[in-house]
Short mmCIF file of C-alpha atoms in Angstrom, two decimals:
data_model
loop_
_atom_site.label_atom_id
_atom_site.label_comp_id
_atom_site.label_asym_id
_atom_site.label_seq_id
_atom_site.Cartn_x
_atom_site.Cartn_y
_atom_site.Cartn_z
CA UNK T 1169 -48.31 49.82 -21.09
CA UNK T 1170 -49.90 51.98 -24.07
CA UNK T 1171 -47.62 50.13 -26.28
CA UNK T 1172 -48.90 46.90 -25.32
CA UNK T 1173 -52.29 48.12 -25.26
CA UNK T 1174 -51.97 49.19 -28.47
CA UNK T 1175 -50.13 45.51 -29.66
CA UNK T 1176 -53.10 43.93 -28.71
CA UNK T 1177 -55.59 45.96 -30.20
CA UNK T 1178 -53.46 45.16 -33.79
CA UNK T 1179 -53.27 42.06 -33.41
CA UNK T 1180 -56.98 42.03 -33.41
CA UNK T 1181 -57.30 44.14 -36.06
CA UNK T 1182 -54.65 42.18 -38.55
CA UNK T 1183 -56.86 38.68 -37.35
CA UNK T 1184 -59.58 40.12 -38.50
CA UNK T 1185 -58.78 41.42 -41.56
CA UNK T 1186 -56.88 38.14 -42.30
CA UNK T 1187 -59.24 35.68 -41.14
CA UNK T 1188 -62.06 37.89 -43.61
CA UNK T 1189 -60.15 37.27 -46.43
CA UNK T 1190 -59.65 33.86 -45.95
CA UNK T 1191 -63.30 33.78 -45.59
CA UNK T 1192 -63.66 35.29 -48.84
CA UNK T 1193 -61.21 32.79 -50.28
CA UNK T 1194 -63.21 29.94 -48.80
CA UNK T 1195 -65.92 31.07 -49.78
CA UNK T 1196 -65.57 31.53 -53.22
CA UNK T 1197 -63.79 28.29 -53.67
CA UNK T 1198 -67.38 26.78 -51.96
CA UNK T 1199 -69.85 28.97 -54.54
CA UNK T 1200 -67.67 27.47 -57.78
CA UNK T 1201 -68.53 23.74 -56.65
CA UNK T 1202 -67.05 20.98 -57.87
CA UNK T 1203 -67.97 22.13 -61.41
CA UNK T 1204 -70.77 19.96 -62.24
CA UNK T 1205 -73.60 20.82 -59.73
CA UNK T 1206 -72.96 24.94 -58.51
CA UNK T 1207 -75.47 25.55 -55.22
CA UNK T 1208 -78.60 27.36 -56.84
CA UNK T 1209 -79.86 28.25 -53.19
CA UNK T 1210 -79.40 28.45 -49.16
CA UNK T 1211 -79.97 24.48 -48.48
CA UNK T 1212 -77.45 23.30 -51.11
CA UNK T 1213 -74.84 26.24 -50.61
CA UNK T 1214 -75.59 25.03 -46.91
CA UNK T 1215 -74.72 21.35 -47.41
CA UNK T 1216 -71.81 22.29 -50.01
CA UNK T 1217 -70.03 24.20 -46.96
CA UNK T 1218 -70.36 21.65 -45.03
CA UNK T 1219 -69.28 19.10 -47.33
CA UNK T 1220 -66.51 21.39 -47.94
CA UNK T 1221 -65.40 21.35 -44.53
CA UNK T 1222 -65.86 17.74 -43.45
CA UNK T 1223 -63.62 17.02 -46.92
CA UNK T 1224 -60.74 19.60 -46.53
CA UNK T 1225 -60.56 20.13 -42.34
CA UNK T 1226 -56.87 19.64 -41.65
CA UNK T 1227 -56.25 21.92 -43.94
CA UNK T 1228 -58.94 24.83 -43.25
CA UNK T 1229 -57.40 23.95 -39.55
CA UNK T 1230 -53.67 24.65 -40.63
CA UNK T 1231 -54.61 27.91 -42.76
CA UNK T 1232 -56.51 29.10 -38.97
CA UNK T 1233 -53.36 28.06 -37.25
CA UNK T 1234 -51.20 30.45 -39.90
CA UNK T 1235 -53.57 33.13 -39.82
CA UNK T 1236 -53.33 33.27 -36.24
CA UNK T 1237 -49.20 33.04 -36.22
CA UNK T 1238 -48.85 35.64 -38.81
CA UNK T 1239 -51.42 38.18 -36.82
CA UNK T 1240 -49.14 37.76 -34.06
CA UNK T 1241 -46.50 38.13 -35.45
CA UNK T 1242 -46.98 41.27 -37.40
CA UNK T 1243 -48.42 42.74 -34.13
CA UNK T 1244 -45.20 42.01 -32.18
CA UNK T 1245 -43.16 42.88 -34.90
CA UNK T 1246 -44.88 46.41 -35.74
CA UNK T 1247 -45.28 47.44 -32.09
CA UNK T 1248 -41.35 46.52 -31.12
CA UNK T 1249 -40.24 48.45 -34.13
CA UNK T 1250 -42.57 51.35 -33.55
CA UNK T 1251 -44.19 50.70 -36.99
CA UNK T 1252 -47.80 50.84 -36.22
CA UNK T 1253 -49.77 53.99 -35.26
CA UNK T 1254 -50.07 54.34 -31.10
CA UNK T 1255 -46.66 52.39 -30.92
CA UNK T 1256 -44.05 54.85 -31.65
CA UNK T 1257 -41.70 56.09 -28.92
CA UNK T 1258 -42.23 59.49 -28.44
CA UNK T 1259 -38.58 61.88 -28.98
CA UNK T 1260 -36.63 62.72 -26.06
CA UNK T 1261 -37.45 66.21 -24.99
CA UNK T 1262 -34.33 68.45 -26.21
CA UNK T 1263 -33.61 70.25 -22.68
#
């Protein structure tokens, strides 16, 4: 049960961290602009997001989709093999 406790809780934690750096990806690709105009304050960088995502969804959809696959997976994967912290089988006790 701790094991799958524990899972769950790393699974949250690799989401996270993945879906911040796609943020940060995102958002970056948003501040450069299309080149010509580059937001100067809120309203634009505002509408520029949102022009963003109305342009590119299917795709900002997919890259949620993987994010969320590859969280799981890396979860399931670390806490079968006893790779991540709080998953490890404890040694048999040497009588």
């Amino acid at each position: 049960m701790k094991r799958a406790l524990m899972g769950i809780i790393w699974f949250i934690v690799f989401f996270v961290i993945l879906y911040i750096i796609y943020s940060v990806i995102v958002g970056v690709v948003i501040a450069q602009g299309d080149g010509a105009t580059v937001p100067t304050n809120y309203h634009e960088g505002l509408q520029a997001g949102m022009a963003f995502a109305r342009t590119h969804a299917t795709a900002l959809a997919v890259w949620r989709v993987v994010i969320l696959v590859v969280a799981i997976v890396l979860a399931v994967a670390g806490s079968v093999k006893g790779w991540l912290p709080g998953t490890r089988k404890k040694p048999a006790a040497s009588a």
